PDB file of C-alpha atoms in Angstrom:
ATOM      1  CA  UNK A  28     -18.132 -17.210   8.389  1.00  0.00           C
ATOM      2  CA  UNK A  29     -20.594 -18.766  10.795  1.00  0.00           C
ATOM      3  CA  UNK A  30     -24.368 -18.137  10.747  1.00  0.00           C
ATOM      4  CA  UNK A  31     -24.072 -17.255  14.954  1.00  0.00           C
ATOM      5  CA  UNK A  32     -21.303 -14.001  13.905  1.00  0.00           C
ATOM      6  CA  UNK A  33     -23.536 -13.624  11.535  1.00  0.00           C
ATOM      7  CA  UNK A  34     -26.466 -12.705  12.611  1.00  0.00           C
ATOM      8  CA  UNK A  35     -25.476 -10.057  14.804  1.00  0.00           C
ATOM      9  CA  UNK A  36     -23.638  -8.802  11.600  1.00  0.00           C
ATOM     10  CA  UNK A  37     -26.522  -8.734   9.666  1.00  0.00           C
ATOM     11  CA  UNK A  38     -29.220  -7.453  12.661  1.00  0.00           C
ATOM     12  CA  UNK A  39     -26.298  -4.370  13.159  1.00  0.00           C
ATOM     13  CA  UNK A  40     -26.366  -3.497   9.799  1.00  0.00           C
ATOM     14  CA  UNK A  41     -30.373  -3.599   8.609  1.00  0.00           C
ATOM     15  CA  UNK A  42     -31.168  -1.546  12.532  1.00  0.00           C
ATOM     16  CA  UNK A  43     -27.782   1.770  11.157  1.00  0.00           C
ATOM     17  CA  UNK A  44     -29.360   0.984   7.448  1.00  0.00           C
ATOM     18  CA  UNK A  45     -31.821   4.129   7.865  1.00  0.00           C
ATOM     19  CA  UNK A  46     -28.318   6.294   8.678  1.00  0.00           C
ATOM     20  CA  UNK A  47     -27.228   9.427   7.050  1.00  0.00           C
ATOM     21  CA  UNK A  48     -25.100   7.220   3.583  1.00  0.00           C
ATOM     22  CA  UNK A  49     -22.389  10.788   4.029  1.00  0.00           C
ATOM     23  CA  UNK A  50     -21.473   9.883   7.645  1.00  0.00           C
ATOM     24  CA  UNK A  51     -20.624   6.179   7.287  1.00  0.00           C
ATOM     25  CA  UNK A  52     -17.030   5.405   7.558  1.00  0.00           C
ATOM     26  CA  UNK A  53     -14.567   4.500   5.072  1.00  0.00           C
ATOM     27  CA  UNK A  54     -12.104   1.413   5.143  1.00  0.00           C
ATOM     28  CA  UNK A  55     -10.028  -1.107   4.114  1.00  0.00           C
ATOM     29  CA  UNK A  56      -9.924  -3.781   6.582  1.00  0.00           C
ATOM     30  CA  UNK A  57      -8.171  -7.001   4.974  1.00  0.00           C
ATOM     31  CA  UNK A  58      -8.715 -10.785   7.152  1.00  0.00           C
ATOM     32  CA  UNK A  59      -4.849  -9.802   8.779  1.00  0.00           C
ATOM     33  CA  UNK A  60      -2.402  -7.226   8.562  1.00  0.00           C
ATOM     34  CA  UNK A  61       0.682  -9.425   9.410  1.00  0.00           C
ATOM     35  CA  UNK A  62       1.121 -10.986   5.553  1.00  0.00           C
ATOM     36  CA  UNK A  63       3.772 -12.957   3.884  1.00  0.00           C
ATOM     37  CA  UNK A  64       5.186 -12.445   0.764  1.00  0.00           C
ATOM     38  CA  UNK A  65       3.420 -14.225  -1.854  1.00  0.00           C
ATOM     39  CA  UNK A  66       0.518 -14.526  -0.323  1.00  0.00           C
ATOM     40  CA  UNK A  67      -3.141 -14.240  -1.625  1.00  0.00           C
ATOM     41  CA  UNK A  68      -4.830 -12.079   1.757  1.00  0.00           C
ATOM     42  CA  UNK A  69      -8.425 -11.045   1.300  1.00  0.00           C
ATOM     43  CA  UNK A  70      -9.367  -7.154   2.649  1.00  0.00           C
ATOM     44  CA  UNK A  71     -13.030  -5.736   2.368  1.00  0.00           C
ATOM     45  CA  UNK A  72     -14.027  -2.055   2.032  1.00  0.00           C
ATOM     46  CA  UNK A  73     -16.466  -1.380   5.073  1.00  0.00           C
ATOM     47  CA  UNK A  74     -19.280   1.319   5.114  1.00  0.00           C
ATOM     48  CA  UNK A  75     -19.780   1.869   9.200  1.00  0.00           C
ATOM     49  CA  UNK A  76     -20.978   3.767  11.659  1.00  0.00           C
ATOM     50  CA  UNK A  77     -20.214   0.871  13.883  1.00  0.00           C
ATOM     51  CA  UNK A  78     -15.987  -0.029  13.578  1.00  0.00           C
ATOM     52  CA  UNK A  79     -15.858  -2.345  12.012  1.00  0.00           C
ATOM     53  CA  UNK A  80     -18.964  -3.778  10.384  1.00  0.00           C
ATOM     54  CA  UNK A  81     -20.196  -2.861   7.378  1.00  0.00           C
ATOM     55  CA  UNK A  82     -23.599  -1.348   7.160  1.00  0.00           C
ATOM     56  CA  UNK A  83     -23.549  -0.598   3.116  1.00  0.00           C
ATOM     57  CA  UNK A  84     -21.867  -1.517   0.282  1.00  0.00           C
ATOM     58  CA  UNK A  85     -19.889   1.954  -1.294  1.00  0.00           C
ATOM     59  CA  UNK A  86     -21.039   2.928  -4.677  1.00  0.00           C
ATOM     60  CA  UNK A  87     -18.042   0.577  -6.897  1.00  0.00           C
ATOM     61  CA  UNK A  88     -17.673   3.156  -9.050  1.00  0.00           C
ATOM     62  CA  UNK A  89     -16.689   5.717  -6.718  1.00  0.00           C
ATOM     63  CA  UNK A  90     -14.004   3.400  -4.555  1.00  0.00           C
ATOM     64  CA  UNK A  91     -10.450   3.304  -6.264  1.00  0.00           C
ATOM     65  CA  UNK A  92      -8.054   0.740  -4.358  1.00  0.00           C
ATOM     66  CA  UNK A  93      -4.180   0.379  -4.113  1.00  0.00           C
ATOM     67  CA  UNK A  94      -1.693  -2.062  -2.776  1.00  0.00           C
ATOM     68  CA  UNK A  95       1.468   0.147  -2.602  1.00  0.00           C
ATOM     69  CA  UNK A  96       4.593  -1.396  -1.903  1.00  0.00           C
ATOM     70  CA  UNK A  97       8.001   1.281  -1.773  1.00  0.00           C
ATOM     71  CA  UNK A  98       7.116   3.479  -5.755  1.00  0.00           C
ATOM     72  CA  UNK A  99       4.721   0.405  -7.250  1.00  0.00           C
ATOM     73  CA  UNK A 100       1.226   0.979  -6.526  1.00  0.00           C
ATOM     74  CA  UNK A 101      -0.492  -1.391  -8.141  1.00  0.00           C
ATOM     75  CA  UNK A 102      -4.288  -1.205  -8.468  1.00  0.00           C
ATOM     76  CA  UNK A 103      -6.501  -3.676  -7.050  1.00  0.00           C
ATOM     77  CA  UNK A 104     -10.032  -4.572  -7.805  1.00  0.00           C
ATOM     78  CA  UNK A 105     -13.478  -5.595  -5.890  1.00  0.00           C
ATOM     79  CA  UNK A 106     -16.560  -7.138  -6.665  1.00  0.00           C
ATOM     80  CA  UNK A 107     -19.310  -6.560  -4.201  1.00  0.00           C
ATOM     81  CA  UNK A 108     -20.714  -9.220  -1.257  1.00  0.00           C
ATOM     82  CA  UNK A 109     -24.315  -7.882  -1.189  1.00  0.00           C
ATOM     83  CA  UNK A 110     -24.440 -10.453   2.049  1.00  0.00           C
ATOM     84  CA  UNK A 111     -22.120  -8.512   4.629  1.00  0.00           C
ATOM     85  CA  UNK A 112     -22.446  -4.753   2.680  1.00  0.00           C
ATOM     86  CA  UNK A 113     -18.965  -5.176   1.675  1.00  0.00           C
ATOM     87  CA  UNK A 114     -16.415  -4.855  -1.178  1.00  0.00           C
ATOM     88  CA  UNK A 115     -14.253  -7.485  -1.368  1.00  0.00           C
ATOM     89  CA  UNK A 116     -11.347  -7.980  -3.118  1.00  0.00           C
ATOM     90  CA  UNK A 117      -7.618 -10.409  -2.606  1.00  0.00           C
ATOM     91  CA  UNK A 118      -4.138  -8.653  -2.147  1.00  0.00           C
ATOM     92  CA  UNK A 119      -0.444 -10.284  -3.148  1.00  0.00           C
ATOM     93  CA  UNK A 120       2.540  -8.469  -1.978  1.00  0.00           C
ATOM     94  CA  UNK A 121       5.661  -8.901  -3.963  1.00  0.00           C
ATOM     95  CA  UNK A 122       8.487  -7.657  -1.247  1.00  0.00           C
ATOM     96  CA  UNK A 123       8.604  -7.718   2.283  1.00  0.00           C
ATOM     97  CA  UNK A 124       8.496  -3.815   4.683  1.00  0.00           C
ATOM     98  CA  UNK A 125       5.516  -2.278   5.553  1.00  0.00           C
ATOM     99  CA  UNK A 126       2.948  -2.232   1.716  1.00  0.00           C
ATOM    100  CA  UNK A 127      -0.136   0.495   1.998  1.00  0.00           C
ATOM    101  CA  UNK A 128      -3.399  -1.052   1.079  1.00  0.00           C
ATOM    102  CA  UNK A 129      -4.598   2.816   0.074  1.00  0.00           C
ATOM    103  CA  UNK A 130      -7.844   3.284  -0.552  1.00  0.00           C
ATOM    104  CA  UNK A 131     -10.126   6.656  -2.232  1.00  0.00           C
ATOM    105  CA  UNK A 132     -13.720   7.179  -1.913  1.00  0.00           C
ATOM    106  CA  UNK A 133     -14.494   9.611  -4.211  1.00  0.00           C
ATOM    107  CA  UNK A 134     -16.089  12.471  -3.588  1.00  0.00           C
ATOM    108  CA  UNK A 135     -20.187  12.514  -3.750  1.00  0.00           C
ATOM    109  CA  UNK A 136     -22.609  14.966  -3.322  1.00  0.00           C
ATOM    110  CA  UNK A 137     -25.574  15.408  -0.588  1.00  0.00           C
ATOM    111  CA  UNK A 138     -27.705  17.033  -0.294  1.00  0.00           C
ATOM    112  CA  UNK A 139     -30.191  16.940   3.179  1.00  0.00           C
ATOM    113  CA  UNK A 140     -33.818  18.892   2.301  1.00  0.00           C
ATOM    114  CA  UNK A 141     -37.169  19.183   4.260  1.00  0.00           C
ATOM    115  CA  UNK A 142     -38.250  15.994   3.053  1.00  0.00           C
ATOM    116  CA  UNK A 143     -34.624  14.202   3.989  1.00  0.00           C
ATOM    117  CA  UNK A 144     -31.250  13.348   2.309  1.00  0.00           C
ATOM    118  CA  UNK A 145     -31.192  13.038  -1.083  1.00  0.00           C
ATOM    119  CA  UNK A 146     -27.502  12.037  -3.132  1.00  0.00           C
ATOM    120  CA  UNK A 147     -27.643  15.009  -5.980  1.00  0.00           C
ATOM    121  CA  UNK A 148     -26.136  18.083  -5.827  1.00  0.00           C
ATOM    122  CA  UNK A 149     -28.386  21.118  -4.431  1.00  0.00           C
ATOM    123  CA  UNK A 150     -29.228  23.045  -7.687  1.00  0.00           C
ATOM    124  CA  UNK A 151     -32.657  22.805  -8.299  1.00  0.00           C
ATOM    125  CA  UNK A 152     -34.137  20.268  -5.632  1.00  0.00           C
ATOM    126  CA  UNK A 153     -36.538  22.567  -2.370  1.00  0.00           C
ATOM    127  CA  UNK A 154     -36.263  23.308   1.113  1.00  0.00           C
ATOM    128  CA  UNK A 155     -32.683  22.623   0.744  1.00  0.00           C
ATOM    129  CA  UNK A 156     -31.488  23.139   4.663  1.00  0.00           C
ATOM    130  CA  UNK A 157     -27.093  22.200   3.574  1.00  0.00           C
ATOM    131  CA  UNK A 158     -25.607  20.264   0.485  1.00  0.00           C
ATOM    132  CA  UNK A 159     -21.843  19.303   1.393  1.00  0.00           C
ATOM    133  CA  UNK A 160     -19.829  16.517  -1.218  1.00  0.00           C
ATOM    134  CA  UNK A 161     -17.969  14.049   0.786  1.00  0.00           C
ATOM    135  CA  UNK A 162     -14.969  12.109   0.760  1.00  0.00           C
ATOM    136  CA  UNK A 163     -12.855   9.759   1.979  1.00  0.00           C
ATOM    137  CA  UNK A 164      -9.170   8.222   1.732  1.00  0.00           C
ATOM    138  CA  UNK A 165      -7.599   5.088   3.609  1.00  0.00           C
ATOM    139  CA  UNK A 166      -4.627   3.598   4.246  1.00  0.00           C
ATOM    140  CA  UNK A 167      -3.622   0.072   5.877  1.00  0.00           C
ATOM    141  CA  UNK A 168      -0.598  -0.143   6.497  1.00  0.00           C
ATOM    142  CA  UNK A 169       0.333  -4.461   6.497  1.00  0.00           C
ATOM    143  CA  UNK A 170       3.512  -6.616   7.821  1.00  0.00           C
ATOM    144  CA  UNK A 171       5.022  -8.212   5.051  1.00  0.00           C
ATOM    145  CA  UNK A 172       6.916 -10.481   7.088  1.00  0.00           C
ATOM    146  CA  UNK A 173       8.899  -7.360   9.045  1.00  0.00           C
ATOM    147  CA  UNK A 174       8.678  -3.881   8.445  1.00  0.00           C
ATOM    148  CA  UNK A 175      10.997  -1.640   7.124  1.00  0.00           C
ATOM    149  CA  UNK A 176      10.355   2.153   7.126  1.00  0.00           C
ATOM    150  CA  UNK A 177       7.252   2.122   4.552  1.00  0.00           C
ATOM    151  CA  UNK A 178       4.401   3.262   7.086  1.00  0.00           C
ATOM    152  CA  UNK A 179       6.093   7.279   6.197  1.00  0.00           C
ATOM    153  CA  UNK A 180       5.529   7.035   3.186  1.00  0.00           C
ATOM    154  CA  UNK A 181       3.118   9.832   2.155  1.00  0.00           C
ATOM    155  CA  UNK A 182       1.061   8.712  -0.970  1.00  0.00           C
ATOM    156  CA  UNK A 183      -0.693  12.342  -2.354  1.00  0.00           C
ATOM    157  CA  UNK A 184      -4.216  11.457  -0.446  1.00  0.00           C
ATOM    158  CA  UNK A 185      -5.779  14.773  -0.779  1.00  0.00           C
ATOM    159  CA  UNK A 186      -6.182  14.149   3.264  1.00  0.00           C
ATOM    160  CA  UNK A 187      -3.304  12.507   4.845  1.00  0.00           C
ATOM    161  CA  UNK A 188      -2.887  10.299   7.268  1.00  0.00           C
ATOM    162  CA  UNK A 189       0.905   9.919   7.861  1.00  0.00           C
ATOM    163  CA  UNK A 190       2.359   8.429  11.170  1.00  0.00           C
ATOM    164  CA  UNK A 191       5.454  10.423  13.056  1.00  0.00           C
ATOM    165  CA  UNK A 192       7.005   6.612  14.395  1.00  0.00           C
ATOM    166  CA  UNK A 193       6.396   3.096  13.017  1.00  0.00           C
ATOM    167  CA  UNK A 194       2.704   2.359  14.807  1.00  0.00           C
ATOM    168  CA  UNK A 195       3.425  -1.767  13.885  1.00  0.00           C
ATOM    169  CA  UNK A 196       5.916  -1.121  16.668  1.00  0.00           C
ATOM    170  CA  UNK A 197       3.240   0.290  18.913  1.00  0.00           C
ATOM    171  CA  UNK A 198       2.059  -1.896  22.636  1.00  0.00           C
ATOM    172  CA  UNK A 199      -0.847  -0.562  24.562  1.00  0.00           C
ATOM    173  CA  UNK A 200      -0.046   2.622  26.971  1.00  0.00           C
ATOM    174  CA  UNK A 201       2.017   3.424  24.270  1.00  0.00           C
ATOM    175  CA  UNK A 202       0.795   7.067  22.605  1.00  0.00           C
ATOM    176  CA  UNK A 203       1.222   7.618  19.332  1.00  0.00           C
ATOM    177  CA  UNK A 204       2.053  10.887  16.901  1.00  0.00           C
ATOM    178  CA  UNK A 205       0.450  11.528  13.595  1.00  0.00           C
ATOM    179  CA  UNK A 206       0.772  14.524  11.228  1.00  0.00           C
ATOM    180  CA  UNK A 207      -2.215  15.949   9.020  1.00  0.00           C
ATOM    181  CA  UNK A 208      -1.515  16.790   5.768  1.00  0.00           C
ATOM    182  CA  UNK A 209      -4.083  18.408   3.270  1.00  0.00           C
ATOM    183  CA  UNK A 210      -3.106  18.829  -0.402  1.00  0.00           C
ATOM    184  CA  UNK A 211       0.582  17.782   1.546  1.00  0.00           C
ATOM    185  CA  UNK A 212       0.461  20.350   3.538  1.00  0.00           C
ATOM    186  CA  UNK A 213      -0.507  20.295   7.270  1.00  0.00           C
ATOM    187  CA  UNK A 214      -3.464  21.530   8.659  1.00  0.00           C
ATOM    188  CA  UNK A 215      -5.190  21.347  12.056  1.00  0.00           C
ATOM    189  CA  UNK A 216      -8.154  19.563  12.341  1.00  0.00           C
ATOM    190  CA  UNK A 217     -11.570  19.605  14.663  1.00  0.00           C
ATOM    191  CA  UNK A 218      -9.784  17.047  16.594  1.00  0.00           C
ATOM    192  CA  UNK A 219      -8.895  13.283  16.092  1.00  0.00           C
ATOM    193  CA  UNK A 220     -10.843  10.100  16.587  1.00  0.00           C
ATOM    194  CA  UNK A 221      -9.738   6.734  17.434  1.00  0.00           C
ATOM    195  CA  UNK A 222     -10.845   3.055  18.021  1.00  0.00           C
ATOM    196  CA  UNK A 223      -9.352  -0.237  17.529  1.00  0.00           C
ATOM    197  CA  UNK A 224     -11.968  -3.138  16.294  1.00  0.00           C
ATOM    198  CA  UNK A 225     -14.893  -4.744  18.112  1.00  0.00           C
ATOM    199  CA  UNK A 226     -13.894  -1.578  21.041  1.00  0.00           C
ATOM    200  CA  UNK A 227     -18.337  -1.213  20.982  1.00  0.00           C
ATOM    201  CA  UNK A 228     -21.574  -1.856  19.242  1.00  0.00           C
ATOM    202  CA  UNK A 229     -22.937   1.140  19.212  1.00  0.00           C
ATOM    203  CA  UNK A 230     -23.262   3.557  16.819  1.00  0.00           C
ATOM    204  CA  UNK A 231     -19.596   6.675  16.500  1.00  0.00           C
ATOM    205  CA  UNK A 232     -18.365   4.999  19.201  1.00  0.00           C
ATOM    206  CA  UNK A 233     -14.949   6.016  19.573  1.00  0.00           C
ATOM    207  CA  UNK A 234     -11.935   4.466  22.580  1.00  0.00           C
ATOM    208  CA  UNK A 235      -9.783   7.569  22.335  1.00  0.00           C
ATOM    209  CA  UNK A 236     -10.768  11.278  21.251  1.00  0.00           C
ATOM    210  CA  UNK A 237      -8.273  14.172  21.388  1.00  0.00           C
ATOM    211  CA  UNK A 238      -7.765  17.403  20.014  1.00  0.00           C
ATOM    212  CA  UNK A 239      -4.747  18.614  17.705  1.00  0.00           C
ATOM    213  CA  UNK A 240      -1.578  20.429  19.189  1.00  0.00           C
ATOM    214  CA  UNK A 241       0.194  23.966  18.515  1.00  0.00           C
ATOM    215  CA  UNK A 242       1.585  22.035  15.537  1.00  0.00           C
ATOM    216  CA  UNK A 243      -1.144  20.476  13.923  1.00  0.00           C
ATOM    217  CA  UNK A 244       0.011  17.232  14.566  1.00  0.00           C
ATOM    218  CA  UNK A 245      -2.618  14.666  16.509  1.00  0.00           C
ATOM    219  CA  UNK A 246      -1.533  12.816  19.480  1.00  0.00           C
ATOM    220  CA  UNK A 247      -3.867   9.399  20.394  1.00  0.00           C
ATOM    221  CA  UNK A 248      -3.297   6.704  23.173  1.00  0.00           C
ATOM    222  CA  UNK A 249      -3.296   3.271  22.525  1.00  0.00           C
ATOM    223  CA  UNK A 250      -5.228   1.116  25.131  1.00  0.00           C
ATOM    224  CA  UNK A 251      -5.840  -2.486  24.270  1.00  0.00           C
ATOM    225  CA  UNK A 252      -3.808  -4.685  20.954  1.00  0.00           C
ATOM    226  CA  UNK A 253      -6.048  -5.195  18.151  1.00  0.00           C
ATOM    227  CA  UNK A 254      -6.402  -3.504  14.785  1.00  0.00           C
ATOM    228  CA  UNK A 255      -6.746   0.460  15.310  1.00  0.00           C
ATOM    229  CA  UNK A 256      -8.415   3.258  13.634  1.00  0.00           C
ATOM    230  CA  UNK A 257      -7.112   6.903  13.506  1.00  0.00           C
ATOM    231  CA  UNK A 258     -10.209   8.971  11.634  1.00  0.00           C
ATOM    232  CA  UNK A 259      -9.327  12.930  10.974  1.00  0.00           C
ATOM    233  CA  UNK A 260     -12.224  15.257   9.125  1.00  0.00           C
ATOM    234  CA  UNK A 261     -11.805  19.272   7.255  1.00  0.00           C
ATOM    235  CA  UNK A 262     -13.771  20.540   5.539  1.00  0.00           C
ATOM    236  CA  UNK A 263     -13.565  23.011   3.226  1.00  0.00           C
ATOM    237  CA  UNK A 264     -16.243  26.043   2.628  1.00  0.00           C
ATOM    238  CA  UNK A 265     -16.037  27.409  -0.173  1.00  0.00           C
ATOM    239  CA  UNK A 266     -20.084  27.054  -1.573  1.00  0.00           C
ATOM    240  CA  UNK A 267     -20.130  26.088  -5.102  1.00  0.00           C
ATOM    241  CA  UNK A 268     -23.777  25.800  -7.400  1.00  0.00           C
ATOM    242  CA  UNK A 269     -23.401  22.341  -6.671  1.00  0.00           C
ATOM    243  CA  UNK A 270     -22.956  22.447  -2.942  1.00  0.00           C
ATOM    244  CA  UNK A 271     -21.861  24.486   0.595  1.00  0.00           C
ATOM    245  CA  UNK A 272     -19.393  22.889   1.411  1.00  0.00           C
ATOM    246  CA  UNK A 273     -16.442  19.877   0.864  1.00  0.00           C
ATOM    247  CA  UNK A 274     -15.981  17.280   3.201  1.00  0.00           C
ATOM    248  CA  UNK A 275     -12.973  15.240   3.555  1.00  0.00           C
ATOM    249  CA  UNK A 276     -12.298  12.506   5.959  1.00  0.00           C
ATOM    250  CA  UNK A 277      -9.477  10.444   6.475  1.00  0.00           C
ATOM    251  CA  UNK A 278      -9.266   7.234   8.451  1.00  0.00           C
ATOM    252  CA  UNK A 279      -5.598   5.517   9.123  1.00  0.00           C
ATOM    253  CA  UNK A 280      -5.294   1.491  10.049  1.00  0.00           C
ATOM    254  CA  UNK A 281      -2.552  -0.436  11.803  1.00  0.00           C
ATOM    255  CA  UNK A 282      -2.077  -2.994  14.478  1.00  0.00           C
ATOM    256  CA  UNK A 283      -1.275  -2.913  17.399  1.00  0.00           C
ATOM    257  CA  UNK A 284      -0.051  -6.339  19.063  1.00  0.00           C
TER     258      UNK A 284
END
């Protein structure tokens, strides 16, 4: 990456570094989403309020990644990149078709107190305002030479977005449907947000927002070519001695030609 492009990215990261870490979106983004079988493809784990520019390095010990190709799943390793605030790795697809790059940022408890946010249980803290466990998932669809029906595969993520049709075949102007699963069962979320890489450098700016239909499905109109992300959130209000609720976010990333 050249210095001209690197400088604004670093400035953005510094500006938003003070925002609460639990609010960052968890994204897994390869350098390209259409690849060749056997090609070594770099990818990055992004933690972002600005889509899709990373603003902090996710805790490596809480990030699990895998490349899913049909019934095969290969664990992937990453290393921190402090310059770009990412975790970086490489993948290599072994078969043609639609593969899924799957990511899980394990649950981390954040507690807001009268003295600010703390990455800790609320147990024993004074001045607690709220406390939640934040868990995040991401699926990125990769076309390996040509697509197949791998886009519809359910991975079993606690909160998972599953397309109703092949989003990699979408074109600008198309409206795409998705079902949202919680523990494998349909769930109605508060809404859906979607955007594409480079749409805006404003904090939490999305190109599309919508409400779920009566059956719980969510629909997104893609309006431009590029790398798109669809994002949903669900909160389980089951207090424990450590936190008040469990906030789960899920993202699906795919390319629109």
